[in-house]
Amino acid sequence: MTQPSFTLKLPEWINKEIEKNGTFSSDEQKMQFVINCGIQNVKLQTGGPFAAALFNAKTHELIAPGVNVVVASHCSLAHAEMMAIGIAQQKLGSFELGKDTELFTSTAPCAMCLGAIPWSGVGRVVCAARDEDARAIGFDEGAKIDNWIDALTQRGISVTVDFMRTEGKAVLDLYASLGGKIYNGTGEE
């Protein structure tokens, strides 16, 4: 028997999206990159309407992008934030990303991704759309504590919400309008 393992990969188009962008000197540029990745993921039908990216807060360098590839990879762990965190940890050779790392995400984290954030060591989280925006199109964001922002803040993680919310919500709405698959772990579609 071979050693059990699995591999998750981002869609090939992500490299072109990275190449189109130079520096990310503002929060707006960082979030626009994330939103654009979400749009591409929806339009090219390579995954769900969620995107994320990790940046170095000091240099503004993109460390790792992430898009949701749950359906394509047959893996419920393959959320955008989880992909970005995992790729960043492998790239940097450490499970501790450090407080100079920022996570930008097109939608506030679900219960699973919220749990991974403090363990990754990031120092800042910036969210576009709200949890309720994802729920409005049918996604189940899990059993998330109501005061999740305070919980992260108490751990020394800065949180910004509703940053470019309209743009983040538009990605969710695009996915719904195109008939994107809504998956909630119930076995129902």
Tab-separated table of C-alpha atoms in Angstrom:
chain	number	residue	atom	x	y	z
A	1	MET	CA	0.000	0.000	0.000
A	2	THR	CA	1.274	3.462	-0.856
A	3	GLN	CA	1.445	6.150	1.778
A	4	PRO	CA	-1.908	7.972	1.933
A	5	SER	CA	-1.804	11.608	0.843
A	6	PHE	CA	-3.729	14.247	-1.068
A	7	THR	CA	-2.837	17.357	-3.010
A	8	LEU	CA	-4.809	20.525	-3.541
A	9	LYS	CA	-4.064	22.919	-6.406
A	10	LEU	CA	-5.328	26.288	-7.509
A	11	PRO	CA	-6.629	26.683	-11.070
A	12	GLU	CA	-4.001	27.414	-13.721
A	13	TRP	CA	-5.446	30.853	-14.533
A	14	ILE	CA	-4.311	32.148	-11.118
A	15	ASN	CA	-0.763	32.688	-12.435
A	16	LYS	CA	-2.038	35.109	-15.097
A	17	GLU	CA	-3.993	37.005	-12.452
A	18	ILE	CA	-0.832	37.314	-10.341
A	19	GLU	CA	1.211	38.482	-13.348
A	20	LYS	CA	-1.373	41.183	-14.223
A	21	ASN	CA	-0.719	42.850	-10.877
A	22	GLY	CA	2.444	44.647	-9.932
A	23	THR	CA	2.710	45.928	-6.419
A	24	PHE	CA	-0.020	45.976	-3.830
A	25	SER	CA	0.712	49.211	-2.035
A	26	SER	CA	-2.822	49.845	-0.748
A	27	ASP	CA	-5.584	47.886	0.900
A	28	GLU	CA	-7.779	48.716	-2.094
A	29	GLN	CA	-5.302	47.084	-4.499
A	30	LYS	CA	-5.019	44.013	-2.305
A	31	MET	CA	-8.775	43.585	-2.020
A	32	GLN	CA	-9.313	44.298	-5.721
A	33	PHE	CA	-6.889	41.452	-6.512
A	34	VAL	CA	-8.915	39.147	-4.251
A	35	ILE	CA	-12.224	40.268	-5.798
A	36	ASN	CA	-10.807	39.753	-9.314
A	37	CYS	CA	-9.731	36.222	-8.366
A	38	GLY	CA	-13.242	35.503	-7.122
A	39	ILE	CA	-14.747	36.809	-10.356
A	40	GLN	CA	-12.380	34.699	-12.456
A	41	ASN	CA	-13.123	31.603	-10.387
A	42	VAL	CA	-16.848	32.091	-11.007
A	43	LYS	CA	-16.627	33.040	-14.695
A	44	LEU	CA	-14.221	30.218	-15.552
A	45	GLN	CA	-16.278	27.787	-13.445
A	46	THR	CA	-13.239	26.544	-11.538
A	47	GLY	CA	-14.781	26.893	-8.090
A	48	GLY	CA	-16.977	28.775	-5.704
A	49	PRO	CA	-17.354	32.545	-5.324
A	50	PHE	CA	-14.785	32.893	-2.553
A	51	ALA	CA	-11.229	34.230	-2.853
A	52	ALA	CA	-8.486	35.213	-0.427
A	53	ALA	CA	-4.846	36.228	-0.381
A	54	LEU	CA	-2.067	36.655	2.139
A	55	PHE	CA	0.243	39.655	1.953
A	56	ASN	CA	3.302	40.824	3.842
A	57	ALA	CA	2.125	43.957	5.712
A	58	LYS	CA	5.576	45.596	5.581
A	59	THR	CA	6.567	44.930	1.960
A	60	HIS	CA	3.014	44.575	0.544
A	61	GLU	CA	4.242	41.484	-1.308
A	62	LEU	CA	1.698	38.845	-2.264
A	63	ILE	CA	2.618	35.728	-0.324
A	64	ALA	CA	-0.142	33.418	-1.523
A	65	PRO	CA	-3.488	33.618	-3.304
A	66	GLY	CA	-6.401	31.300	-2.664
A	67	VAL	CA	-9.711	30.545	-4.314
A	68	ASN	CA	-12.402	28.072	-3.371
A	69	VAL	CA	-11.891	24.751	-5.193
A	70	VAL	CA	-14.167	22.536	-3.076
A	71	VAL	CA	-16.187	21.065	-5.942
A	72	ALA	CA	-13.271	20.687	-8.393
A	73	SER	CA	-11.010	19.031	-5.803
A	74	HIS	CA	-13.723	16.926	-4.130
A	75	CYS	CA	-12.487	18.283	-0.814
A	76	SER	CA	-14.541	20.296	1.674
A	77	LEU	CA	-11.327	21.724	3.163
A	78	ALA	CA	-10.501	23.593	-0.067
A	79	HIS	CA	-11.922	26.984	0.962
A	80	ALA	CA	-10.169	30.115	-0.314
A	81	GLU	CA	-8.697	31.069	3.064
A	82	MET	CA	-7.514	27.520	3.742
A	83	MET	CA	-5.867	27.350	0.313
A	84	ALA	CA	-4.102	30.696	0.795
A	85	ILE	CA	-2.956	29.805	4.326
A	86	GLY	CA	-1.713	26.353	3.275
A	87	ILE	CA	0.140	27.668	0.234
A	88	ALA	CA	1.718	30.474	2.296
A	89	GLN	CA	2.838	28.060	5.005
A	90	GLN	CA	4.424	25.750	2.448
A	91	LYS	CA	6.050	28.667	0.600
A	92	LEU	CA	7.479	30.164	3.799
A	93	GLY	CA	8.346	26.780	5.304
A	94	SER	CA	6.504	27.492	8.543
A	95	PHE	CA	3.091	26.877	10.061
A	96	GLU	CA	3.505	30.223	11.881
A	97	LEU	CA	2.975	32.989	9.323
A	98	GLY	CA	3.662	35.869	11.705
A	99	LYS	CA	1.942	39.051	12.771
A	100	ASP	CA	3.235	40.909	9.690
A	101	THR	CA	0.945	38.744	7.554
A	102	GLU	CA	-2.416	40.064	6.367
A	103	LEU	CA	-5.311	37.938	5.133
A	104	PHE	CA	-7.665	39.632	2.668
A	105	THR	CA	-10.825	37.687	1.917
A	106	SER	CA	-13.773	38.331	-0.388
A	107	THR	CA	-16.247	37.146	2.272
A	108	ALA	CA	-16.001	36.986	6.055
A	109	PRO	CA	-14.591	33.607	7.108
A	110	CYS	CA	-16.853	30.615	7.692
A	111	ALA	CA	-16.572	28.586	10.892
A	112	MET	CA	-13.735	26.379	9.556
A	113	CYS	CA	-11.655	29.233	8.183
A	114	LEU	CA	-12.260	31.293	11.317
A	115	GLY	CA	-10.771	28.445	13.349
A	116	ALA	CA	-7.660	28.322	11.152
A	117	ILE	CA	-6.916	32.044	11.304
A	118	PRO	CA	-5.454	32.303	14.830
A	119	TRP	CA	-3.508	29.060	14.419
A	120	SER	CA	-1.903	30.410	11.246
A	121	GLY	CA	-0.419	33.344	13.149
A	122	VAL	CA	-1.697	36.135	10.874
A	123	GLY	CA	-1.852	39.614	12.360
A	124	ARG	CA	-4.648	41.164	10.348
A	125	VAL	CA	-7.832	40.069	8.569
A	126	VAL	CA	-9.698	42.243	6.057
A	127	CYS	CA	-13.121	41.073	4.811
A	128	ALA	CA	-15.311	42.343	1.981
A	129	ALA	CA	-18.758	40.673	1.981
A	130	ARG	CA	-20.460	39.593	5.180
A	131	ASP	CA	-21.380	36.137	6.403
A	132	GLU	CA	-25.031	37.100	5.858
A	133	ASP	CA	-24.301	37.866	2.187
A	134	ALA	CA	-23.048	34.296	1.655
A	135	ARG	CA	-26.024	32.899	3.568
A	136	ALA	CA	-28.388	34.997	1.413
A	137	ILE	CA	-27.434	32.992	-1.692
A	138	GLY	CA	-27.727	29.690	0.173
A	139	PHE	CA	-24.315	28.915	1.687
A	140	ASP	CA	-24.134	27.624	5.275
A	141	GLU	CA	-21.237	29.371	6.982
A	142	GLY	CA	-21.299	27.028	9.956
A	143	ALA	CA	-21.676	27.508	13.682
A	144	LYS	CA	-19.659	30.680	14.078
A	145	ILE	CA	-19.572	32.571	17.360
A	146	ASP	CA	-21.439	35.869	17.205
A	147	ASN	CA	-18.537	37.907	18.553
A	148	TRP	CA	-15.885	36.422	16.242
A	149	ILE	CA	-14.320	39.840	15.618
A	150	ASP	CA	-13.811	40.402	19.348
A	151	ALA	CA	-12.448	36.865	19.714
A	152	LEU	CA	-9.793	37.506	17.040
A	153	THR	CA	-9.033	40.967	18.421
A	154	GLN	CA	-8.439	39.472	21.877
A	155	ARG	CA	-5.835	37.215	20.257
A	156	GLY	CA	-4.016	40.250	18.846
A	157	ILE	CA	-5.466	39.968	15.339
A	158	SER	CA	-6.748	43.193	13.796
A	159	VAL	CA	-10.043	42.774	11.921
A	160	THR	CA	-11.616	45.042	9.300
A	161	VAL	CA	-15.056	44.151	7.940
A	162	ASP	CA	-17.236	45.548	5.157
A	163	PHE	CA	-14.144	46.714	3.250
A	164	MET	CA	-15.322	46.913	-0.374
A	165	ARG	CA	-18.411	44.962	0.702
A	166	THR	CA	-20.374	45.905	-2.415
A	167	GLU	CA	-17.688	44.387	-4.642
A	168	GLY	CA	-17.431	41.248	-2.504
A	169	LYS	CA	-21.197	40.786	-2.474
A	170	ALA	CA	-21.257	41.230	-6.270
A	171	VAL	CA	-19.071	38.102	-6.654
A	172	LEU	CA	-21.560	36.100	-4.586
A	173	ASP	CA	-24.476	37.485	-6.585
A	174	LEU	CA	-22.712	36.686	-9.878
A	175	TYR	CA	-22.227	33.083	-8.749
A	176	ALA	CA	-25.888	32.770	-7.813
A	177	SER	CA	-27.073	34.378	-11.074
A	178	LEU	CA	-24.991	31.898	-13.101
A	179	GLY	CA	-26.482	28.950	-11.206
A	180	GLY	CA	-23.309	28.073	-9.284
A	181	LYS	CA	-23.517	24.949	-7.152
A	182	ILE	CA	-24.404	25.666	-3.530
A	183	TYR	CA	-22.813	23.039	-1.296
A	184	ASN	CA	-23.397	22.763	2.421
A	185	GLY	CA	-22.349	19.261	3.386
A	186	THR	CA	-25.937	18.034	3.448
A	187	GLY	CA	-25.751	15.880	0.332
A	188	GLU	CA	-28.480	18.015	-1.173
A	189	GLU	CA	-28.122	20.433	-4.046
